[in-house]
Coordinates of C-alpha atoms and ligand atoms in Angstrom, one line a residue:
Chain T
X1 CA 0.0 0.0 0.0
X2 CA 1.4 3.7 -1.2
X3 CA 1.4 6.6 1.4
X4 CA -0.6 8.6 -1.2
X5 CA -3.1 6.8 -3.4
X6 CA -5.1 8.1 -6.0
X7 CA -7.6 5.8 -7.7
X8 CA -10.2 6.7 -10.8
X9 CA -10.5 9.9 -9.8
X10 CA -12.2 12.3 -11.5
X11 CA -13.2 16.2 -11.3
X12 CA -15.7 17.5 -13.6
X13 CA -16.2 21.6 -12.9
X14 CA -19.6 23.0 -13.4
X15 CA -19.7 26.6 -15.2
X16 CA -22.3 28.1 -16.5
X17 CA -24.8 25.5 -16.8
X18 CA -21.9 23.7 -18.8
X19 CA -19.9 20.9 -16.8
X20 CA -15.7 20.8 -17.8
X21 CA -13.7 17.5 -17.0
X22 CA -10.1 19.0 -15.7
X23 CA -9.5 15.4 -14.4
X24 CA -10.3 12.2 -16.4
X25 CA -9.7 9.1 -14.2
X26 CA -6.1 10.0 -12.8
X27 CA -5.0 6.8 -10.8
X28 CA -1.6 8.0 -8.8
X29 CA 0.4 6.1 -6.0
X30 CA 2.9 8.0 -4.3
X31 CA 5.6 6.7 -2.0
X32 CA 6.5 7.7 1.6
X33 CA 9.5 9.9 1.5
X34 CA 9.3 10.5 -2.2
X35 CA 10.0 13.9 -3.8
X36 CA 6.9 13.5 -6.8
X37 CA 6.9 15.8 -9.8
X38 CA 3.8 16.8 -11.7
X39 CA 4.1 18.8 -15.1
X40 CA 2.1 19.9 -17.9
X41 CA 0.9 22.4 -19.7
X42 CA -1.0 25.7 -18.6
X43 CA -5.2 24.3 -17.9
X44 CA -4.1 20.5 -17.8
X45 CA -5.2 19.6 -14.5
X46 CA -2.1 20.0 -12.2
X47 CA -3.5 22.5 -9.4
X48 CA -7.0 20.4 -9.3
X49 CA -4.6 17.4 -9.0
X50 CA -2.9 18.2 -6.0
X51 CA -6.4 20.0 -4.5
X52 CA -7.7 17.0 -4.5
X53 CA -5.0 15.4 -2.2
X54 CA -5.7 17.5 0.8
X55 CA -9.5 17.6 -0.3
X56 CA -9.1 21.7 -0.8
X57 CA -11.2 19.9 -4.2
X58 CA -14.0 17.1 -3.8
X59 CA -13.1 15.1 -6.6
X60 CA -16.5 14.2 -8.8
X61 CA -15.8 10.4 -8.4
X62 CA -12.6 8.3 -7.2
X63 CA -10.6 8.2 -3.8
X64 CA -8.0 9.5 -2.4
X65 CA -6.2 7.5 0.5
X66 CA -4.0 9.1 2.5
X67 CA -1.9 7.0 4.6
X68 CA -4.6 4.5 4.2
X69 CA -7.5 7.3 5.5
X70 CA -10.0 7.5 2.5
X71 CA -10.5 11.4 2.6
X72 CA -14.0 11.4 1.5
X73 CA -15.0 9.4 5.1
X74 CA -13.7 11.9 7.2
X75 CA -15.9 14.5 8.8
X76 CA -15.1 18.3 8.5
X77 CA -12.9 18.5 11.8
X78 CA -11.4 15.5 11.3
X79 CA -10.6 16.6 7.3
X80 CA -9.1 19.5 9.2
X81 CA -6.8 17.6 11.5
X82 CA -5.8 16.0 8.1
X83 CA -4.8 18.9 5.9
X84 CA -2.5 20.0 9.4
X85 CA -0.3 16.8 8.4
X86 CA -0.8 17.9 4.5
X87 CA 1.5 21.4 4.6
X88 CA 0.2 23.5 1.2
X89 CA 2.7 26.1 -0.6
X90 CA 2.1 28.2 -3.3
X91 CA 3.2 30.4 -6.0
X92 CA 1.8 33.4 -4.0
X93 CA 3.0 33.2 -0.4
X94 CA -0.4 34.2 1.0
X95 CA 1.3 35.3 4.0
X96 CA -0.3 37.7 6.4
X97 CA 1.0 41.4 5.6
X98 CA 0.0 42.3 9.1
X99 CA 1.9 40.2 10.7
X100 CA 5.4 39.9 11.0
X101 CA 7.6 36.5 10.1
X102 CA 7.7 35.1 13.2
X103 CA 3.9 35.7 14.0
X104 CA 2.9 34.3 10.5
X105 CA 4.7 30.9 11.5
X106 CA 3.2 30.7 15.0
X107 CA -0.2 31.9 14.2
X108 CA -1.6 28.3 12.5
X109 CA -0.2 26.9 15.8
X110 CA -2.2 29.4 17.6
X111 CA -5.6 28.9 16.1
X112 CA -5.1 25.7 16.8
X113 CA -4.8 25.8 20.6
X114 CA -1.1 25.8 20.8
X115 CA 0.2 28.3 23.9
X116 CA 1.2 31.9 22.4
X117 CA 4.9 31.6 23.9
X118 CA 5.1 27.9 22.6
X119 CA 4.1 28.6 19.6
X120 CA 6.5 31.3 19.0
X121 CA 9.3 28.8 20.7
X122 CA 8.3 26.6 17.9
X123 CA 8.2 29.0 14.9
X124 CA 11.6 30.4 15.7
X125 CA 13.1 26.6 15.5
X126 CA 11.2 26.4 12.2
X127 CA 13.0 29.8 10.9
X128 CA 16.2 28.6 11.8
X129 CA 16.0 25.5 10.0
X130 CA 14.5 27.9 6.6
X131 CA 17.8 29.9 7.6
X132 CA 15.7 33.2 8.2
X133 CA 15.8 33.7 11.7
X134 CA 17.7 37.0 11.5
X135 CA 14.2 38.2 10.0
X136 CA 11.7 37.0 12.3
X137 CA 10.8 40.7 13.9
X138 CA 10.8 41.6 9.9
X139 CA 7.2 42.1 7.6
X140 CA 6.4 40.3 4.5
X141 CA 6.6 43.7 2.7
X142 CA 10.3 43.9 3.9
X143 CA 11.1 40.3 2.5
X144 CA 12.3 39.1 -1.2
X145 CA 10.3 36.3 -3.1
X146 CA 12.8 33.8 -1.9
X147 CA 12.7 34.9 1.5
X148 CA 8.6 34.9 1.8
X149 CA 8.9 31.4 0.2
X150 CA 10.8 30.3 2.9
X151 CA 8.7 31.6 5.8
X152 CA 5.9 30.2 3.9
X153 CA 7.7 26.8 4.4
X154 CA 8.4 27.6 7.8
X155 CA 4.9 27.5 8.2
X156 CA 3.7 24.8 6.5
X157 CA 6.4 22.7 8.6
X158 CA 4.8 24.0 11.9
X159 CA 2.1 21.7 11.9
X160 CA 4.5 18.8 11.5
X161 CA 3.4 17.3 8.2
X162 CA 4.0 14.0 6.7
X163 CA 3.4 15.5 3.1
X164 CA 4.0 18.7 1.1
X165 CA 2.5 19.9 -1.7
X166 CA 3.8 22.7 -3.9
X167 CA 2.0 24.3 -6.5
X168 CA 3.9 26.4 -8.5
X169 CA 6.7 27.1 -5.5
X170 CA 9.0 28.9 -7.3
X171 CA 7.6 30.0 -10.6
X172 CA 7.9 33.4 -9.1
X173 CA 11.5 33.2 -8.4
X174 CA 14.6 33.9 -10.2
X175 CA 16.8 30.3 -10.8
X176 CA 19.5 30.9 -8.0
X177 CA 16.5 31.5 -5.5
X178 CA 14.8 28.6 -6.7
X179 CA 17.7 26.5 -6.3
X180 CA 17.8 27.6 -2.6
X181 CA 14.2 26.8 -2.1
X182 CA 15.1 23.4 -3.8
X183 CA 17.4 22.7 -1.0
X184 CA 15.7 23.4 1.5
X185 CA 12.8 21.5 -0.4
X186 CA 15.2 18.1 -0.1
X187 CA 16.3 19.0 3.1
X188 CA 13.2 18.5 5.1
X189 CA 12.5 15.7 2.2
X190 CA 15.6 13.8 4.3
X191 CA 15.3 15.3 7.7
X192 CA 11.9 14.3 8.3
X193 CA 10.8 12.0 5.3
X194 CA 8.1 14.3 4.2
X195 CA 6.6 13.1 1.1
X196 CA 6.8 15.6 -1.4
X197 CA 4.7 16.8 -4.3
X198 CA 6.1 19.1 -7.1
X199 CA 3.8 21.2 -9.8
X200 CA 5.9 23.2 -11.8
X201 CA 6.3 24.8 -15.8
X202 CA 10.7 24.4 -15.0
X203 CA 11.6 20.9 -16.4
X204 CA 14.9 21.9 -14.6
X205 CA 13.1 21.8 -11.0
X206 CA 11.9 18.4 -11.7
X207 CA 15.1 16.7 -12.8
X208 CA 16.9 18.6 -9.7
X209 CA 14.8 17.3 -7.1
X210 CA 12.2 14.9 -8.4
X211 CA 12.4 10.9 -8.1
X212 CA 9.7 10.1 -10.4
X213 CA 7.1 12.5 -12.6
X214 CA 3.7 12.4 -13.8
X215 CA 2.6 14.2 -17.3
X216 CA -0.5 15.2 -17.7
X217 CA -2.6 17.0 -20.4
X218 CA -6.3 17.9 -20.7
X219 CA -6.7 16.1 -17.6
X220 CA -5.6 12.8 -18.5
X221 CA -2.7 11.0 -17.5
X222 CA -0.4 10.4 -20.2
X223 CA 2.9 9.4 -18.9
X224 CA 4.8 8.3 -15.3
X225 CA 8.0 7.2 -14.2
X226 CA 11.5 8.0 -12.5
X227 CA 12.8 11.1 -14.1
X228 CA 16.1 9.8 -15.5
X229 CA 13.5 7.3 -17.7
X230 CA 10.9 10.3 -18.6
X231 CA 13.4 13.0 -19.6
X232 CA 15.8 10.6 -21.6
X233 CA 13.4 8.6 -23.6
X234 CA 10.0 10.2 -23.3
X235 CA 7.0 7.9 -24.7
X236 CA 4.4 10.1 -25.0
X237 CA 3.2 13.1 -27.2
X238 CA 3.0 15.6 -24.3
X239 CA 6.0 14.9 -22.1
X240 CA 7.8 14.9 -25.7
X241 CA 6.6 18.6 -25.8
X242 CA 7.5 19.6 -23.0
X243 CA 10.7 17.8 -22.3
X244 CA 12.0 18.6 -26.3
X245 CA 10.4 22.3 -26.0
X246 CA 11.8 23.6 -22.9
X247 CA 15.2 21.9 -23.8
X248 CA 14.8 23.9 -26.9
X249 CA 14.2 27.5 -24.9
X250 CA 16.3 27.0 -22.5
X251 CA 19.5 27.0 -25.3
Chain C
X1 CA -13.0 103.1 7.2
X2 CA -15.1 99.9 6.6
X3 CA -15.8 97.3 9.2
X4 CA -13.4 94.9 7.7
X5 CA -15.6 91.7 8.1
X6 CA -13.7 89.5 10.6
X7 CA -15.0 91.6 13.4
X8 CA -18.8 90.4 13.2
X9 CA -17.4 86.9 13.5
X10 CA -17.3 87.6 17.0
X11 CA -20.0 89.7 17.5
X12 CA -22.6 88.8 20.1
X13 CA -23.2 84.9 19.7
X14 CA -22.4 84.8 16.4
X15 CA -19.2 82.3 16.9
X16 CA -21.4 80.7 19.3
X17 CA -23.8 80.4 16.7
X18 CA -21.7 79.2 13.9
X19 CA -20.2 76.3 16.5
X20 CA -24.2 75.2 17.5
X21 CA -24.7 75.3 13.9
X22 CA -21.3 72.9 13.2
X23 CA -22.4 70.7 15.7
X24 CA -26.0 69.8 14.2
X25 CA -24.0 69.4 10.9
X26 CA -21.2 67.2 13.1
X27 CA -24.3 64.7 14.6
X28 CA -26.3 64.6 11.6
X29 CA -22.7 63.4 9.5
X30 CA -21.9 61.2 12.9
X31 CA -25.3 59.5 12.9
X32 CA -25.7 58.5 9.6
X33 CA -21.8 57.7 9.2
X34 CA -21.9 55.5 11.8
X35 CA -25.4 53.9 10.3
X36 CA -24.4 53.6 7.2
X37 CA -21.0 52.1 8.1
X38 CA -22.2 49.2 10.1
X39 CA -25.3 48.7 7.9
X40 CA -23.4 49.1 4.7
X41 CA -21.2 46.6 6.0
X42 CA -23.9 44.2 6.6
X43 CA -25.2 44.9 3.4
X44 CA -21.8 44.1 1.8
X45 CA -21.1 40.8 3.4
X46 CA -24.9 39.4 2.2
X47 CA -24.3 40.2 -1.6
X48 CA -20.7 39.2 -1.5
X49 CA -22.7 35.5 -0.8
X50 CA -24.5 33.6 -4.0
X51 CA -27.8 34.8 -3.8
X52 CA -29.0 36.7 -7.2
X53 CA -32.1 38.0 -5.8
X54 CA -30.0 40.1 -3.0
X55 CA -28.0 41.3 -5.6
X56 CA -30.4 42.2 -8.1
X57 CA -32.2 44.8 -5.2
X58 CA -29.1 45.9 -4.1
X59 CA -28.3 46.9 -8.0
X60 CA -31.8 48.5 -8.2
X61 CA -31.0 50.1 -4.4
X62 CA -27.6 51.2 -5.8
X63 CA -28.8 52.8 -8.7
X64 CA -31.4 54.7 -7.3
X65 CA -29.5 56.5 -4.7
X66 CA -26.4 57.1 -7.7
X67 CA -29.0 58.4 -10.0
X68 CA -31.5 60.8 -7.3
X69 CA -29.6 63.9 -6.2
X70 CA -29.5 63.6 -2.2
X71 CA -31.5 66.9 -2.7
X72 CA -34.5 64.9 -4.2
X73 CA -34.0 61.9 -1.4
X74 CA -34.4 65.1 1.1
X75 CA -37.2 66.4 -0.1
X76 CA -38.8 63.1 -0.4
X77 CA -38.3 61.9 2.9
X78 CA -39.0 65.4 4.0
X79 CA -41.9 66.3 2.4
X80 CA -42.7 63.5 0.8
X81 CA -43.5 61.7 4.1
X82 CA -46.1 64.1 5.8
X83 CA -48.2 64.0 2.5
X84 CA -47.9 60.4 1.4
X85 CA -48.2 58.9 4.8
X86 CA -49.5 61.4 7.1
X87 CA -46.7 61.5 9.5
X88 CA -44.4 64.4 10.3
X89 CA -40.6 63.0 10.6
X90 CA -38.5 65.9 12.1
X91 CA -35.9 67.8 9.4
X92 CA -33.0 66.3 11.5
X93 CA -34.2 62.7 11.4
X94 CA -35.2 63.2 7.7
X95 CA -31.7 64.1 7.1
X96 CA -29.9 60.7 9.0
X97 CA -32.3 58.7 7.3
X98 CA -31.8 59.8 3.7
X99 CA -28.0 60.2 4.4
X100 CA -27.8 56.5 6.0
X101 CA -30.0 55.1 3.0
X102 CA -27.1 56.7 0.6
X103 CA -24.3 55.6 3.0
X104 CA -25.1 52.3 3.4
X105 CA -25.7 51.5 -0.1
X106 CA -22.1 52.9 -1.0
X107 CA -20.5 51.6 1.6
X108 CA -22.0 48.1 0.8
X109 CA -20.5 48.6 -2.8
X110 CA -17.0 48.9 -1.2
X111 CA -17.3 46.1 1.0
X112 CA -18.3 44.2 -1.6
X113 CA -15.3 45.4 -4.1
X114 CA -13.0 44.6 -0.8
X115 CA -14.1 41.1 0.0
X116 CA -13.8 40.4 -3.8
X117 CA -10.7 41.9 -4.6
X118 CA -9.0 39.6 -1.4
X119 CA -7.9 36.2 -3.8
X120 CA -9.2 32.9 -3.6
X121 CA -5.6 31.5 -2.6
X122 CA -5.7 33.6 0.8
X123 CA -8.4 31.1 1.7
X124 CA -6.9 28.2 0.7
X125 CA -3.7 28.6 1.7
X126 CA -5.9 29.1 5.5
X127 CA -7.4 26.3 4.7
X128 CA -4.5 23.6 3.6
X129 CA -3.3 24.8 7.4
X130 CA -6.2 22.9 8.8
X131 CA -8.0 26.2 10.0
X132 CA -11.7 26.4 10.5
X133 CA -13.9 28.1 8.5
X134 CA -15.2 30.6 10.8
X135 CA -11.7 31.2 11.6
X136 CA -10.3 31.9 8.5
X137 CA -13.3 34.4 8.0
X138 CA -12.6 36.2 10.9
X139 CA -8.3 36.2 11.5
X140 CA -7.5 36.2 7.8
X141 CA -10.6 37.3 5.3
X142 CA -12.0 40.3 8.0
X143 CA -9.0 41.5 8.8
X144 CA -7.5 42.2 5.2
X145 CA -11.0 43.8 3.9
X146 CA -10.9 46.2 6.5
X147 CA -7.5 47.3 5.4
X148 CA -8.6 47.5 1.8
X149 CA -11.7 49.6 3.2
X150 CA -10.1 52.1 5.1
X151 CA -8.8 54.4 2.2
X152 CA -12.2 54.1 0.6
X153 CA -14.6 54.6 3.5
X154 CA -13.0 57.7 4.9
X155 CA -13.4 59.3 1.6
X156 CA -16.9 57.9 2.2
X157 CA -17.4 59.7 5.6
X158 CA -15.8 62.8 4.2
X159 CA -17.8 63.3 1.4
X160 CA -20.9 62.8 3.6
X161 CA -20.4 65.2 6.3
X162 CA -19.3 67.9 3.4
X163 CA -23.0 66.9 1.8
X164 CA -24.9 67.7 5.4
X165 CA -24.5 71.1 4.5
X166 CA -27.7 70.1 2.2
X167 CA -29.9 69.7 5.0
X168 CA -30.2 73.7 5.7
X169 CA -32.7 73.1 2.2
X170 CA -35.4 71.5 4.7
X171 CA -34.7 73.3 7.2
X172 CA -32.2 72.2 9.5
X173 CA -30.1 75.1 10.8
X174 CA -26.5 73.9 10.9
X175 CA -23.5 76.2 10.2
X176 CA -23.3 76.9 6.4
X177 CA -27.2 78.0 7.4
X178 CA -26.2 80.2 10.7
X179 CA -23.4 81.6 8.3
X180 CA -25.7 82.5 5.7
X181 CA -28.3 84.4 8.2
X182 CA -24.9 85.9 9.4
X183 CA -24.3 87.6 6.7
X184 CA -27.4 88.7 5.7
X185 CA -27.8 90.6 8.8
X186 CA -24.2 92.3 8.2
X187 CA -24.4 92.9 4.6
X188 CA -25.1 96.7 4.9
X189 CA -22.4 97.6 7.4
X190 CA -19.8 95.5 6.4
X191 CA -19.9 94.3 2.6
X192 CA -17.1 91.8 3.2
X193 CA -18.8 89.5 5.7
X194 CA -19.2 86.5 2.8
X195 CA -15.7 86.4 2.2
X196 CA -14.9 85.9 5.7
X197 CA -17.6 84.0 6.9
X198 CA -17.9 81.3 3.9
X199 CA -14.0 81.3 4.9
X200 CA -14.6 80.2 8.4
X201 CA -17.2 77.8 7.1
X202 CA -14.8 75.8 5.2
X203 CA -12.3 76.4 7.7
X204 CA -14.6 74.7 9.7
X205 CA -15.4 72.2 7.9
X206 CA -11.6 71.4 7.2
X207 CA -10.9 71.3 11.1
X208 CA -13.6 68.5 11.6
X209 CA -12.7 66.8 8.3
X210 CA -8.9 66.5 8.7
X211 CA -8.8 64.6 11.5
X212 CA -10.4 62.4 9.4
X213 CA -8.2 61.8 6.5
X214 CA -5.2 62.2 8.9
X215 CA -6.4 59.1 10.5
X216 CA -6.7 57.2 7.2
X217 CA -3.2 58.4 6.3
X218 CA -1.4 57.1 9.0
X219 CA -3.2 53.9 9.4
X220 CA -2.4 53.4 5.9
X221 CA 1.0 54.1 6.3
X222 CA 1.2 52.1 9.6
X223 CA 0.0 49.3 7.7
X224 CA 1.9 49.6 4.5
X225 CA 4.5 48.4 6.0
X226 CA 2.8 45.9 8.2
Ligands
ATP1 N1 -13.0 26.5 -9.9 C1 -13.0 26.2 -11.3 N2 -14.2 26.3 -12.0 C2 -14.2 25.9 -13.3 N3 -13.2 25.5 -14.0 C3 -12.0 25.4 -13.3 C4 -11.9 25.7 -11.9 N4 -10.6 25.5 -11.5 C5 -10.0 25.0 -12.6 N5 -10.8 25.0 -13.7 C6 -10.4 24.5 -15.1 O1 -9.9 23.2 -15.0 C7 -8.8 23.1 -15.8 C8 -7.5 22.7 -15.1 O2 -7.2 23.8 -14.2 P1 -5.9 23.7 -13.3 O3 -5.9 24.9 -12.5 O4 -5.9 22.4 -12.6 O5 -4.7 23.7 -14.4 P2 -3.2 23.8 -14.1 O6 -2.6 22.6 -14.8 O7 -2.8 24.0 -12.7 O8 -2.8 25.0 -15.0 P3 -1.7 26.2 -14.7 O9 -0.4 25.6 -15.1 O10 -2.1 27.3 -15.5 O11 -1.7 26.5 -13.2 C9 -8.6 24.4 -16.5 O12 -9.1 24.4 -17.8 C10 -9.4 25.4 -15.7 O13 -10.0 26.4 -16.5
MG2 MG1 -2.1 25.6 -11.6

């Protein structure tokens, strides 16, 4: 049995009267302590993919098992308790502007009952380990990309997760940040075994840190396996295009 | 040599006069600023939900109080109620009620354009964190539309207690009014009286009004950085 399974699952979007398959039967298994890379092209799925892991997106038929919990049996407080062990980070940090680094770490520990002064014990450790803790009394507004990236993992650590999904981490960040965020990415990948999920456009993210890769397009599945396989002898028409294509850009 | 005007400022009550005139204007903008801004808010949150036939009165609301002068909403409410339903609503309550009933439905549209304009991933960053929904609505959604608002609604508030000065049309004696009888009871002896007093009007005016937009300034600043 995988840490992550994802079986059949489908998710159909109802607009305007008019319903819109973005997933077509998308069966998944995903290791414990595997760093899990999901590509394709802009609209094929990716972001409803990993929504539906932490159940942020109901999927229109399938299951997802996490850890051998089917999500769609749990009730709403215990879905919540869930997503705490299923840390989310995205291209947008989303982190508070009001608050300052340290305080955006603690406060998810907070709100969920955790003593103010422990909390902020915690956060600090989490800082450290994101190597920003020079910055904790600093705002968001003060930070660079790279830097509200990292508190943003900060807190997504504090709830001590077994999985991480990133959507999009470090599309808004130049290549020598992303390669920071990369590192810290593995590091906590072999500190703690977190189970890692990758979306990203960057081929070059997924061959840095990513042990195996799905491709999909139109919300189909069209291609998985370990990267080295994938990137040196694609099969299918759409990791072909992106694999050849971004090879091409990128000189 | 003329009476150069400033002098019948301060004759008898007359500064006295001007300040009891100020402060009608100041309870009538306080009353209907406060009404409009908790009811306005209200407002907001209901038809920032799903539910088209909220929306589609609150357009019809909207557009009705864009398109009626306040003057005509004064006169209605004024007038309009004594002869239509037989009941005699006092010129100063008039006034709160027509300048709430414009408030609110301008302050609603702000709320509204707040709430939307704070992105879906806010939310569901919140929620991937395992927090409820009430809380996210109240630590994370509430807290960032009242930031967005602030700019907005003080221009709001400002523009409304400038627009009080209508309610001297039904009746209400507030201090653009009391200026007014000023300086028709001066115009003979000293000619320049308008000058001066329309002068301390808006001075006065600007001393209740900056405060105001001081406020907004520095909370925006204080938060610009927060
Ligand atoms: N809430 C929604 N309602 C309706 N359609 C949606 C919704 N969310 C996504 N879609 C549609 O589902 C499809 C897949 O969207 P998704 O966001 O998963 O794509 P993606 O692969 O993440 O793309 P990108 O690389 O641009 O982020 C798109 O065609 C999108 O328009
Ligand atoms: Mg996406």
């Amino acid at each position: 049995m995988s840490f992550i399974e994802v079986e059949h699952v489908s998710k159909e979007y109802i607009s305007e009267g008019k319903s819109f398959p973005a997933l077509k039967d998308i069966s998944i298994s995903i290791e414990k302590g595997e760093i899990f890379g999901v590509i394709g092209l802009s609209g094929a799925g990716k972001s409803t993919f990993v929504r539906c892991l932490n159940y942020l997106e109901k999927p229109t038929s399938g299951v997802v098992r996490i850890d051998g919990t089917d999500l769609s049996e749990l009730k709403e407080a215990q879905l919540r308790e869930k997503r705490q062990k299923i840390g989310m980070i995205f291209q947008h940090f989303n982190l508070l502007m009001q608050r300052n680094v340290l305080d955006n770490v603690a406060f998810s520990l907070e709100v969920s009952g955790m003593k103010k002064k422990e909390a902020r014990k915690k956060a600090l450790e989490l800082l450290k380990k994101v190597g920003l803790e020079d910055k904790k009394k600093a705002y968001p507004a003060q930070l660079s990309g790279g830097q509200k990236q990292r508190v943003a993992i900060a807190r997504a650590l504090a709830t001590e997760p077994e999985i991480i999904l990133c959507d999009e981490a470090t599309s808004a960040l130049d290549p020598e940040t992303t390669r920071r965020i990369l590192e810290i990415l593995k590091d906590i990948n072999k500190e703690y075994g977190i189970t890692i999920v990758v979306i990203t456009h960057a081929m070059s993210v997924v061959e840095e840190i990513c042990d195996r890769v799905a491709v999909l397009d139109s919300g189909e599945l069209k291609e998985m396996g370990y990267v080295s396989r994938v990137f040196k002898n694609p099969h299918s028409k759409a990791a072909k295009r992106l694999i050849y294509d971004s090879e091409r850009s990128v000189g | 040599m003329q009476d150069p005007g400033i002098s019948v400022l301060f004759k008898g009550s007359n500064f006295i006069r001007l300040l009891e005139g100020l402060s009608i204007a100041l309870r009538i903008s306080f009353l209907s600023v406060v009404i409009s801004l908790l009811l306005g808010f209200f407002i907001g949150v209901l038809i920032s939900g799903k539910n088209r036939f909220l929306k589609i009165v609150y357009g019809i609301y909207l557009n009705t109080v864009r398109i009626m002068p306040q003057m005509v909403l004064l006169f209605i409410v004024f007038f309009g109620s004594t002869r239509v339903l037989g009941i005699n609503i006092d010129a100063e309550v008039s006034s709160i009620i027509v300048f709430a009933f414009w408030g609110s439905a301008e302050m609603a549209d702000l709320v509204r354009g707040a709430i939307k304009s704070i992105p879906v991933h806010q939310f569901e960053s919140a929620a991937s964190l395992g927090m409820k929904k009430r809380t996210i609505y109240l630590k994370i959604i509430l807290p960032q539309t009242l930031r967005r608002l602030v700019p907005s609604s003080i221009n709001l508030v400002t523009r409304m207690i400038k627009t009080t000065s209508l309610v001297m049309m039904i009746g209400v004696v507030e201090v653009l009014k009391v200026g007014q009888q000023i300086i028709e009871a001066n115009r003979t002896t000293s000619p320049n009286i308008a000058f001066w007093m329309y002068g301390t009007v808006f001075l006065l005016y600007f001393i209740a009004c900056f405060p105001i937009s001081r406020l907004s300034k520095s909370l925006e600043e204080k938060w610009k950085l927060a």
